[in-house]
Coordinates of C-alpha atoms in Angstrom, one line a residue:
X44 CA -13.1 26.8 6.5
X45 CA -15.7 24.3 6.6
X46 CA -14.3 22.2 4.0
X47 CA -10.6 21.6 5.1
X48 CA -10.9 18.0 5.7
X49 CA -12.0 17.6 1.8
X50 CA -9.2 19.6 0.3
X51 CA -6.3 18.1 -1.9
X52 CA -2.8 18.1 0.0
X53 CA -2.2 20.6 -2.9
X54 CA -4.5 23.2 -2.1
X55 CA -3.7 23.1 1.3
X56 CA 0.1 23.0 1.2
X57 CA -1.5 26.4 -0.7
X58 CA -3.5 27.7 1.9
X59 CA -0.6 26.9 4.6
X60 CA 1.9 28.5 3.0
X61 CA 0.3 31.5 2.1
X62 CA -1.2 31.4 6.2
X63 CA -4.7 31.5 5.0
X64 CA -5.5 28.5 7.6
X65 CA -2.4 27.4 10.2
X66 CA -1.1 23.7 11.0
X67 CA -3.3 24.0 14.2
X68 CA -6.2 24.9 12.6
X69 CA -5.8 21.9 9.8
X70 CA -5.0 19.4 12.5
X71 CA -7.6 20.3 14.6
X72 CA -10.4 20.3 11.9
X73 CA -8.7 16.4 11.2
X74 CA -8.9 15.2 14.9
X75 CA -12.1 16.3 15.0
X76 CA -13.2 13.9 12.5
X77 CA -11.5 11.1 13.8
X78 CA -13.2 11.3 17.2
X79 CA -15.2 8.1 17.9
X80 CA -12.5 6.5 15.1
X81 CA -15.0 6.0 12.1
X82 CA -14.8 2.9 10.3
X83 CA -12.2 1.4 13.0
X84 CA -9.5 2.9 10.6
X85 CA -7.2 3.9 13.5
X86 CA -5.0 2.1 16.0
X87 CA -3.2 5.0 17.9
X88 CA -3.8 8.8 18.3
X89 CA -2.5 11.0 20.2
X90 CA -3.7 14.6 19.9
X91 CA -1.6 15.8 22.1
X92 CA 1.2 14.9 19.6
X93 CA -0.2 16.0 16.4
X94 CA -1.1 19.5 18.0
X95 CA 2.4 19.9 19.0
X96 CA 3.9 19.1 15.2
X97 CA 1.2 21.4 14.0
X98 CA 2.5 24.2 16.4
X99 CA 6.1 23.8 15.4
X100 CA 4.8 23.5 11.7
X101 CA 3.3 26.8 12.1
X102 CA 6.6 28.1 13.6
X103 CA 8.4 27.0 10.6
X104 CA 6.1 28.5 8.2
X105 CA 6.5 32.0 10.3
X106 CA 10.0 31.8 10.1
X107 CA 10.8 30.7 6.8
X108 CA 12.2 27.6 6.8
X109 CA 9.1 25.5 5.9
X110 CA 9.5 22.1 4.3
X111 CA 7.4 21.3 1.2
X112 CA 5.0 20.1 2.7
X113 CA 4.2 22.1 6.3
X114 CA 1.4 21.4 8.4
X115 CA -0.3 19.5 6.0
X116 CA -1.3 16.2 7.8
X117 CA -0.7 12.6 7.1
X118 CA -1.6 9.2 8.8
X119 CA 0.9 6.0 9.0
X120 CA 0.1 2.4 8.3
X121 CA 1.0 0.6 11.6
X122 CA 3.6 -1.6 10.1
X123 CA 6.1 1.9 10.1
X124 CA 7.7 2.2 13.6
X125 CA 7.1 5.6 15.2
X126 CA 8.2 7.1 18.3
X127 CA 5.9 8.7 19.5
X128 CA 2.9 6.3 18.7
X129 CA 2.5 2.4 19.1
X130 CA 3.3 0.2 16.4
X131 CA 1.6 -3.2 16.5
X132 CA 1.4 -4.3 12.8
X133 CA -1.7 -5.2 13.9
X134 CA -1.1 -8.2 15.6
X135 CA -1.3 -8.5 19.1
X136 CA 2.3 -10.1 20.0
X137 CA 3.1 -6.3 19.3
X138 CA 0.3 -5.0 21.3
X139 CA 1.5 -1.5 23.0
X140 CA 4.9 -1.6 21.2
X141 CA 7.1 1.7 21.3
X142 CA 9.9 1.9 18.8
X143 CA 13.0 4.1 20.1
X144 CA 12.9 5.5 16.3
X145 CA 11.2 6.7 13.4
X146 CA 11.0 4.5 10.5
X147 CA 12.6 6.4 7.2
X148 CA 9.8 6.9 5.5
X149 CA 7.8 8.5 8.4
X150 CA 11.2 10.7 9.2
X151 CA 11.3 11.8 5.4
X152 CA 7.7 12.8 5.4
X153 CA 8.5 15.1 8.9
X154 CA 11.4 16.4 7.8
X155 CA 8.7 17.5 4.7
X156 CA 6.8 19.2 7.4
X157 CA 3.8 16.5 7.6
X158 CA 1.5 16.7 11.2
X159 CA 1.6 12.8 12.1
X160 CA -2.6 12.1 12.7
X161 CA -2.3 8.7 14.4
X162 CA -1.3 5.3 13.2
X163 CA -3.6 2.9 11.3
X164 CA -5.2 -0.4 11.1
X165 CA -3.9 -3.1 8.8
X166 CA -3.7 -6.7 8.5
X167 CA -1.5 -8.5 10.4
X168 CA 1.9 -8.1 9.9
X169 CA 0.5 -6.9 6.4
X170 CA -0.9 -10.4 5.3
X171 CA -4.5 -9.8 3.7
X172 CA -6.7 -9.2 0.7
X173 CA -9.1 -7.5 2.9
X174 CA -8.0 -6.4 6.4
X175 CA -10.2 -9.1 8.3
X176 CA -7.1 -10.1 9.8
X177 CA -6.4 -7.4 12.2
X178 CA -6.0 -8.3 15.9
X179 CA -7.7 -4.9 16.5
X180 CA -10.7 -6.1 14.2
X181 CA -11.5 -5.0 10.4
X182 CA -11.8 -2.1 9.0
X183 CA -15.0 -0.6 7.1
X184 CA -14.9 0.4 3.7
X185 CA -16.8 3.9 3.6
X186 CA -18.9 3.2 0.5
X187 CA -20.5 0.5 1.9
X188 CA -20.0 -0.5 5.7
X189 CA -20.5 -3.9 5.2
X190 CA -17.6 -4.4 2.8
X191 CA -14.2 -4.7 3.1
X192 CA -11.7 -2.3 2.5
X193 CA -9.6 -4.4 0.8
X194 CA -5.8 -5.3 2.2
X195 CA -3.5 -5.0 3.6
X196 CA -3.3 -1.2 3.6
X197 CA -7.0 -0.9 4.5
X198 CA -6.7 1.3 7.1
X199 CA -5.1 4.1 5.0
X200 CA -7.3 3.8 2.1
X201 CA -10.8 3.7 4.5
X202 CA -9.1 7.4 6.2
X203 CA -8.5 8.9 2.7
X204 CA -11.7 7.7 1.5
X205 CA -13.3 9.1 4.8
X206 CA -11.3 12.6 4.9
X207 CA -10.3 11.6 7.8
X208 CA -7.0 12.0 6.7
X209 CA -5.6 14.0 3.2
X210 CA -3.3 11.3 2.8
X211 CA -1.6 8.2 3.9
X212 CA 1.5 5.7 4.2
X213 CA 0.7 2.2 2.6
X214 CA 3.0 -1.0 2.2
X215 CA 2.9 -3.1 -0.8
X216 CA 4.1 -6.3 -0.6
X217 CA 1.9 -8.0 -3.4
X218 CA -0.6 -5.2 -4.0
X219 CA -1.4 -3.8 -0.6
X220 CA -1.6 -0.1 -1.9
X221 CA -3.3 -0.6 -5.1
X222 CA -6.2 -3.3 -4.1
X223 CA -7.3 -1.2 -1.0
X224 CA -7.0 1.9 -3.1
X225 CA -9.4 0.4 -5.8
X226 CA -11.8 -1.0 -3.5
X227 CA -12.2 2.6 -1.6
X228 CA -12.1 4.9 -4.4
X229 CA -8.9 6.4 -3.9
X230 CA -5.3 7.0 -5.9
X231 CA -2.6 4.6 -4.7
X232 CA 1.0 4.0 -6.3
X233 CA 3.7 1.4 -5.2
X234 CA 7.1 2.6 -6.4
X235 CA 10.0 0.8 -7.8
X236 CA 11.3 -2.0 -5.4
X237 CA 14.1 -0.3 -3.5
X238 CA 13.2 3.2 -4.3
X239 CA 11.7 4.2 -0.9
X240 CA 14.0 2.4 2.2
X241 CA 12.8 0.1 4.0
X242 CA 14.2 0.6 7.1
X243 CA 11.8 0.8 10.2
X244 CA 9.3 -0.9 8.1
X245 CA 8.3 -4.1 9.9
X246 CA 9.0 -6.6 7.3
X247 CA 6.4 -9.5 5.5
X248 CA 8.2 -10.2 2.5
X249 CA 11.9 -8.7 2.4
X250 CA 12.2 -9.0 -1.3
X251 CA 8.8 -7.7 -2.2
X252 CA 7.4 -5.4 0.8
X253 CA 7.9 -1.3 -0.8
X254 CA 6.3 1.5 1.2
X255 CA 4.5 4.0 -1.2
X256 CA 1.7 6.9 -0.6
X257 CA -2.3 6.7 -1.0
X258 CA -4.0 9.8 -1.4
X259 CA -7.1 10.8 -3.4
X260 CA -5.3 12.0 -6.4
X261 CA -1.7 11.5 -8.8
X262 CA -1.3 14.6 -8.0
X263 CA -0.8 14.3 -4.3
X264 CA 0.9 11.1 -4.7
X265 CA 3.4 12.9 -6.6
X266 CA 4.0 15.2 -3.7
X267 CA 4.3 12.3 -1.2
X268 CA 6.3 10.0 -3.4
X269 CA 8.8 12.9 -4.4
X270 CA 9.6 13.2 -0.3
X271 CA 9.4 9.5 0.8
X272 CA 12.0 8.2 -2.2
X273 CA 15.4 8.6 -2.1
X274 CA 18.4 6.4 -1.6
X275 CA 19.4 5.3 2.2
X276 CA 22.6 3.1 2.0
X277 CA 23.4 3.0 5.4
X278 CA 20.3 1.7 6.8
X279 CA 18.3 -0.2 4.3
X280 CA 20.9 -2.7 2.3
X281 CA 17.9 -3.1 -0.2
X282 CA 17.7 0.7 -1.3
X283 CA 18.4 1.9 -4.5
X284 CA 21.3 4.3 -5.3
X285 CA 19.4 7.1 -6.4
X286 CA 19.0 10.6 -5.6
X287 CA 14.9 11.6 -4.8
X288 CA 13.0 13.2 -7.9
X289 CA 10.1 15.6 -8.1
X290 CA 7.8 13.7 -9.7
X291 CA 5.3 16.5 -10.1
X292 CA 7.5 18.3 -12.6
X293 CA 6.0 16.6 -15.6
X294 CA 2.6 15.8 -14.5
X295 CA 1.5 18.1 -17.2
X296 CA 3.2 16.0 -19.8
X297 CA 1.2 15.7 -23.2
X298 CA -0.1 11.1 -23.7
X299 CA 0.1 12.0 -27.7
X300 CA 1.3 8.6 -28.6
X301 CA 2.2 6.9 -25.6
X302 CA 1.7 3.0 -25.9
X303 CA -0.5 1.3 -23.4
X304 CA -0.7 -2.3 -23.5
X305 CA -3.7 -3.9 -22.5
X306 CA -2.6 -7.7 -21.5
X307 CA -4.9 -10.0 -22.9
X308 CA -4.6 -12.0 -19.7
X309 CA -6.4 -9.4 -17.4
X310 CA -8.8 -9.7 -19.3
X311 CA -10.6 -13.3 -19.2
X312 CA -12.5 -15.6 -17.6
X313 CA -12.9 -14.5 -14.0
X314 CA -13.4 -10.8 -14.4
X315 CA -16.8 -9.3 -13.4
X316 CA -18.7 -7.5 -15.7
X317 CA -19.0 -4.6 -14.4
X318 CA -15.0 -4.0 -13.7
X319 CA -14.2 -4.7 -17.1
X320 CA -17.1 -1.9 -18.2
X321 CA -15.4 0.8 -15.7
X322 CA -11.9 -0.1 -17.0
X323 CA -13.0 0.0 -20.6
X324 CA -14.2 3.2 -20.6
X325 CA -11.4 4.7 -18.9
X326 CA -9.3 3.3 -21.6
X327 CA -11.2 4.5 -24.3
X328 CA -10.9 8.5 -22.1
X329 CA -6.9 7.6 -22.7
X330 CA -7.8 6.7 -26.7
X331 CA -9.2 10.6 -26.6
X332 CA -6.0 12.1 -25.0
X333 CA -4.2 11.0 -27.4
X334 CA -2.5 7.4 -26.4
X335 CA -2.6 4.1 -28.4
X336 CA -3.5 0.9 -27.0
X337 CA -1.6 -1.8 -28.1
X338 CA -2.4 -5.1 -27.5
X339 CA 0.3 -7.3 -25.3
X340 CA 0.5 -10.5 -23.3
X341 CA 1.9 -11.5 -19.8
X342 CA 1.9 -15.6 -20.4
X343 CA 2.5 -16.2 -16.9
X344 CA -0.4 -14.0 -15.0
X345 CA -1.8 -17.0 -13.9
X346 CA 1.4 -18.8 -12.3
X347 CA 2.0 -15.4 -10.1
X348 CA -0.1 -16.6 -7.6
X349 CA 1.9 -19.9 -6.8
X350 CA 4.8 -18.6 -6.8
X351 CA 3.9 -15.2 -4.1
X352 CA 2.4 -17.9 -2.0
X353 CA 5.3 -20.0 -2.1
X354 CA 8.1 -16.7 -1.5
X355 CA 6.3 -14.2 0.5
X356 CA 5.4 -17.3 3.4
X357 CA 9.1 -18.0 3.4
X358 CA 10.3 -14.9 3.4
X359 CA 7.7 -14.5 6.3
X360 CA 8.6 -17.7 8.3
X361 CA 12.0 -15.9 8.5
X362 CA 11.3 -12.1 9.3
X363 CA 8.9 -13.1 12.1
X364 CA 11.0 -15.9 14.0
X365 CA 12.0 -12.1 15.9
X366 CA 9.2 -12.1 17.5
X367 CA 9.4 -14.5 20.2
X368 CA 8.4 -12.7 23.5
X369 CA 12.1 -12.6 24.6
X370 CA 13.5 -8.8 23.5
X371 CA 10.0 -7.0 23.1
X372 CA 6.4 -7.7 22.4
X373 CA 4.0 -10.1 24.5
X374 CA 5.4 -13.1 26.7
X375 CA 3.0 -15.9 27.4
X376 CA 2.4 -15.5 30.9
X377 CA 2.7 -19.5 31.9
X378 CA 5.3 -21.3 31.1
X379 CA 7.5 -24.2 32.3
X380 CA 11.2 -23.5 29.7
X381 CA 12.6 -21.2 26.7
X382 CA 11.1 -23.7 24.0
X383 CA 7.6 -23.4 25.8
X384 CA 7.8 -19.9 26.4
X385 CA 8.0 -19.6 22.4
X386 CA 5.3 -21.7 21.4
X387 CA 3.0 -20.0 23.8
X388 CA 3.8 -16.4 23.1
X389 CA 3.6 -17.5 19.1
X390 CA 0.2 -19.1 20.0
X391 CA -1.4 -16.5 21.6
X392 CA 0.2 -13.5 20.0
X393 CA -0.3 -14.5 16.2
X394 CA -3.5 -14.6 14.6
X395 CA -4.6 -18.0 11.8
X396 CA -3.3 -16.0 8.8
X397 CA 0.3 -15.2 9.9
X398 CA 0.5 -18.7 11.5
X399 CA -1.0 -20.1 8.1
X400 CA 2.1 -18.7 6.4
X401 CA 5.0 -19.3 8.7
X402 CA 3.8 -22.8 8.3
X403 CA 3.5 -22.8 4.3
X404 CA 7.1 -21.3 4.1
X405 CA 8.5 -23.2 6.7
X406 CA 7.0 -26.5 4.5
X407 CA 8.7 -24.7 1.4
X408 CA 12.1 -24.0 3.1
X409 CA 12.4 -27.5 4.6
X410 CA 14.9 -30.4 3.4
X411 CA 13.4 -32.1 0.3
X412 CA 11.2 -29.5 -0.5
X413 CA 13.4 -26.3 -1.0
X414 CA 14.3 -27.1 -4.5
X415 CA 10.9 -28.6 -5.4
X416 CA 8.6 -25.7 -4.2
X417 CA 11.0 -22.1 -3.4
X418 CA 13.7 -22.9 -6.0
X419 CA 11.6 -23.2 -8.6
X420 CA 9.0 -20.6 -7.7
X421 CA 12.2 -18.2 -7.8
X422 CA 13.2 -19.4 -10.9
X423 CA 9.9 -18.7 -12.6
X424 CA 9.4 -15.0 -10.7
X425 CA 12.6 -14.4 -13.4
X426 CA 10.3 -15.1 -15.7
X427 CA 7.6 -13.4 -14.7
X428 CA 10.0 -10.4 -14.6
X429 CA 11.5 -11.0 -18.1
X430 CA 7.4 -11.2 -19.7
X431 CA 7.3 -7.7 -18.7
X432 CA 10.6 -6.9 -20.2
X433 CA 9.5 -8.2 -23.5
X434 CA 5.8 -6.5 -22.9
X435 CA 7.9 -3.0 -22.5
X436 CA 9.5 -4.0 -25.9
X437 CA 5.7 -3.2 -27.6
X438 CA 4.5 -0.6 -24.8
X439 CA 5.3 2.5 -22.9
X440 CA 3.0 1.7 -19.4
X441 CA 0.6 -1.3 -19.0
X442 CA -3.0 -0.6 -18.0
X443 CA -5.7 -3.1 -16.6
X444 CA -8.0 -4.0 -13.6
X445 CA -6.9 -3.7 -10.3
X446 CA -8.9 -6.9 -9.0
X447 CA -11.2 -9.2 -10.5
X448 CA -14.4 -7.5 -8.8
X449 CA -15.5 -4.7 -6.5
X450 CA -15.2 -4.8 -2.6
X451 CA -16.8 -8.3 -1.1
X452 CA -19.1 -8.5 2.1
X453 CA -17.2 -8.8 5.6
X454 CA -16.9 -13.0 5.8
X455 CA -17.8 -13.9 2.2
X456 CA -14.1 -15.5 2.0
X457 CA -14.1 -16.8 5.6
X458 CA -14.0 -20.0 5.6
X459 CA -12.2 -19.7 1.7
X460 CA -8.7 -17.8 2.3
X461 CA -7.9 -19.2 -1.1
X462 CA -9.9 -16.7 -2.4
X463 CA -8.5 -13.8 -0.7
X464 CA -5.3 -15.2 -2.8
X465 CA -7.3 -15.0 -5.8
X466 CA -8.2 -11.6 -5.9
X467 CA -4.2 -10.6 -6.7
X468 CA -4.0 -12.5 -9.5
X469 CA -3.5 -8.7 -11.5
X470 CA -1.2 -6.9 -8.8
X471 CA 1.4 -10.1 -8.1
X472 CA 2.8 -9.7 -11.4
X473 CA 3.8 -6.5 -10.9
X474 CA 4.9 -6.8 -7.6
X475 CA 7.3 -10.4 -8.4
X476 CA 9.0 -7.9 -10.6
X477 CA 10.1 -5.0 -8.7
X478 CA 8.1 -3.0 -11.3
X479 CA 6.0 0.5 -10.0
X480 CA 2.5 0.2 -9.9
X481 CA -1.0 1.8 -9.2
X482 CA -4.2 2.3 -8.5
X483 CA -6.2 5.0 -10.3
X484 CA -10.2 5.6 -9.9
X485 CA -12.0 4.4 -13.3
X486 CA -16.0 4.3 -12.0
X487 CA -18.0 2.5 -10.3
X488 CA -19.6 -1.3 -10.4
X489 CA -23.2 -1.9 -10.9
X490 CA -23.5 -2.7 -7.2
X491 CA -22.1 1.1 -6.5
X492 CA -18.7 0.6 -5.5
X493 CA -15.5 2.2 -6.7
X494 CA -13.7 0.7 -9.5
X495 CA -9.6 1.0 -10.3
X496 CA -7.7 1.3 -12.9
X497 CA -4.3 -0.7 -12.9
X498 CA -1.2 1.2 -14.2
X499 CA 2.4 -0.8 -14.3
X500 CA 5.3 1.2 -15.3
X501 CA 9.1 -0.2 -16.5
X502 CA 11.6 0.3 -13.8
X503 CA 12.0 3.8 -12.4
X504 CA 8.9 4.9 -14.4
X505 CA 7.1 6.3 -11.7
X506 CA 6.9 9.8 -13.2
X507 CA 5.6 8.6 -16.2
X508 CA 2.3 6.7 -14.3
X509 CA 1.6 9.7 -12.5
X510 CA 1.5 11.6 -15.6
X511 CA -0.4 8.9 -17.5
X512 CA -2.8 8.8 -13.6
X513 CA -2.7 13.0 -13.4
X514 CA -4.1 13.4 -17.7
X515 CA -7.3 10.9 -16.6
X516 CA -8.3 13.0 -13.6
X517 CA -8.3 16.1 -15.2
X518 CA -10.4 14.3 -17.7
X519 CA -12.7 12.8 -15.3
X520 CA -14.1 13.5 -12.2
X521 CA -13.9 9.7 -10.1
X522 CA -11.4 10.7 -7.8
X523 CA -13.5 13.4 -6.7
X524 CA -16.3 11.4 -5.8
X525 CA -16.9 10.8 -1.9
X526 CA -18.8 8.4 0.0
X527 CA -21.8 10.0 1.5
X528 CA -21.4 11.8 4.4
X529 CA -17.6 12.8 3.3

């Protein structure tokens, strides 16, 4: 089949299983068009390695005891340790890391049957709006080369967008998944905090990071999400108690008279015209199927900012104190004792943007500031978290934009990382809350790029975005859009 590397991770869990095409053949097709690694999306492949999962995949499906998901390729974010590939988080004081075991996440999705494609490029250590922070240098958006694929999951978006990949891992520590997934066109959801384990997953934010899958439709997502979740006690102390769900089962599910509230704070000054246009319609298309919009407001949109930059550096300045060239990683060559050893790995292995916020949550963390700056930033997060509570009082699911505008140029923000911050002002909310979240295609902007649609979910709600996500694609066609050349 000619068109394998465009087909859902529905249809070809079809095709697979009823041996129409084998694991080889899929994998093959995928490695193909990742030769020459388009759009810099990539940061490890091994073909060897994928052909030999696809081979035992097609064992498995000869014998019976296929998983749900056999033979049907995926590609990791490189902040989720693998054995058999590198994990760098793209920075280079992890350059040529091997980890002696799988994270969870990338276990659960083998144990589904998923062929492992390669590992992919992200920012640093996850800390971006626009994967320009990479060690292993940025990204391309497919849509427009000179843009960015937004961050930090940027990699994963650009290979989904690209059909270089059916689908992907993402991390989403204040709306990795759903700003890249906006920006490229592509369906993106970050579940509950503490619904998919953490473990293996190098950490930004310990309190915010959540893994979650980007593929081009709800209906994949569903499929990913339904083997990635699932409770892991032993390993992950943040993990939920909860047994995994299928969250395909009521895709199907009828929107008569489901609430969505439309927070007049996502909707002011500072939202482009043509994002607002795209979103819009799309709500009106969820008017038609049935659902009521209800008008709702999130008083403290704005302060979500502050207070992410203020916990997710601190959190930071503590999770990557481990990396100090001692155990594994880079070592400063030159070096005279253990204190300078440290300050010349950390100087040569991190890039400005990690070192920019071990220093801002170091200042927040420090004696005299602690209770002036992370104290109370904590203390309002609460209430961030309660505004949605009362929101939920009016409203089944909250809809709005993803990001203020479409995909920006490569260096726009250079000299501006402020702006980079900026851009979350709609996905930090969501994320300070623990709530589940994502990314839906609504359109496009004037300028030709793919717009998102925002969907945020009450606690354990997943099942009910992706019905809410799965009802608008089979209304509209966005999500089946391709760059050209796809």
């Amino acid at each position: 089949m000619s068109d394998l590397h465009n087909l859902s991770v529905k249809a070809l869990v079809t095709l697979l299983q009823t041996k129409e095409v084998s694991a080889v053949e899929v994998a093959t097709r995928f490695l193909a068009r990742m030769g020459g690694n388009p759009h810099n999306a990539f940061l490890d492949i091994d073909s060897e390695v994928t052909l030999a999962q696809a081979r035992a995949s097609d064992a498995k499906l000869a014998d019976g005891t296929a998983g749900t998901l056999e033979g049907v390729p995926v590609a990791h974010k490189d902040v989720f340790v693998t054995r058999d590939f590198a994990t760098t988080a793209g920075s280079k004081i992890l350059n040529g890391y091997r980890s002696p075991f799988d994270a969870t996440v990338v276990q659960r999705l083998r144990t589904a049957g998923m062929v492992t494609l390669g590992k992919l490029n992200c920012d640093e250590f996850a800390m971006g709006s626009a994967n320009e922070n990479s060690a292993y240098g940025p990204v391309q958006n497919p849509w427009d080369t000179a843009r960015v694929p937004g961050g930090s999951s940027g990699g994963s978006a650009a290979a989904v967008a690209a059909g270089l990949a059916p689908a992907a891992t993402g991390t989403d520590t204040g709306g990795s998944i759903r700003q890249p997934a906006s920006f490229c066109g592509i369906t993106g959801i970050k579940p509950t905090y503490g619904r998919a384990s953490r473990y293996g997953m190098i950490a930004y934010a310990s309190s915010l990071d959540q893994a979650g899958p980007m593929a081009r439709s709800a209906e994949d997502c569903a499929l990913l999400l339904s083997a990635m979740c699932g409770a892991d006690l032993d390993r992950d102390s943040t993990s939920l108690d909860m047994p995994s769900e299928d969250f395909s089962a009521s895709l199907n599910n009828s929107l008569e008279g489901l609430r969505i509230g439309i927070p007049k704070e996502f909707f002011g000054e500072g939202l482009a015209a043509d994002v607002r246009a795209a979103v819009d319609s799309a709500l009106r298309e969820y008017e038609k199927l049935g659902a009521k919009l209800v008008p709702i407001s999130l008083p403290r949109t704005e302060l979500s900012i502050p207070v992410y930059y203020i916990i997710a550096p601190a959190e930071a300045s503590s999770n990557l104190s481990r990396f100090d060239g001692v155990k594994f990683g880079h070592r400063a060559k030159d070096y005279t004792d253990l204190v300078d050893m440290y300050k010349k790995t950390r100087a040569e292995g991190f890039g400005k943007e990690v070192k920019r916020r071990i220093m801002t949550g170091a200042y927040v963390l420090s004696h005299g500031y602690y209770d002036a700056y992370y104290l109370q930033a904590q203390k309002i997060r609460r209430m961030i978290a309660d505004d949605f509570q009362n929101a939920f009082k009016e409203c089944d699911v909250i809809a709005g934009p993803v990001a203020p505008s479409v995909a920006w140029k490569f260096g726009e923000n250079a000299n501006d990382p402020v702006a980079d911050y900026l851009a979350d002002i709609f996905t930090l909310p969501a994320s300070l809350a623990g709530l589940p979240g994502m990314s839906v295609p609504a359109g496009f902007g004037a300028q030709g790029m793919p717009v998102g649609l925002q969907l945020i979910g009450n606690y354990f709600k997943e099942a009910q975005l992706l019905n809410a996500a799965h009802r608008l694609q089979q209304a509209t066609d966005f999500h089946l859009q391709k760059p050209a050349g796809v």
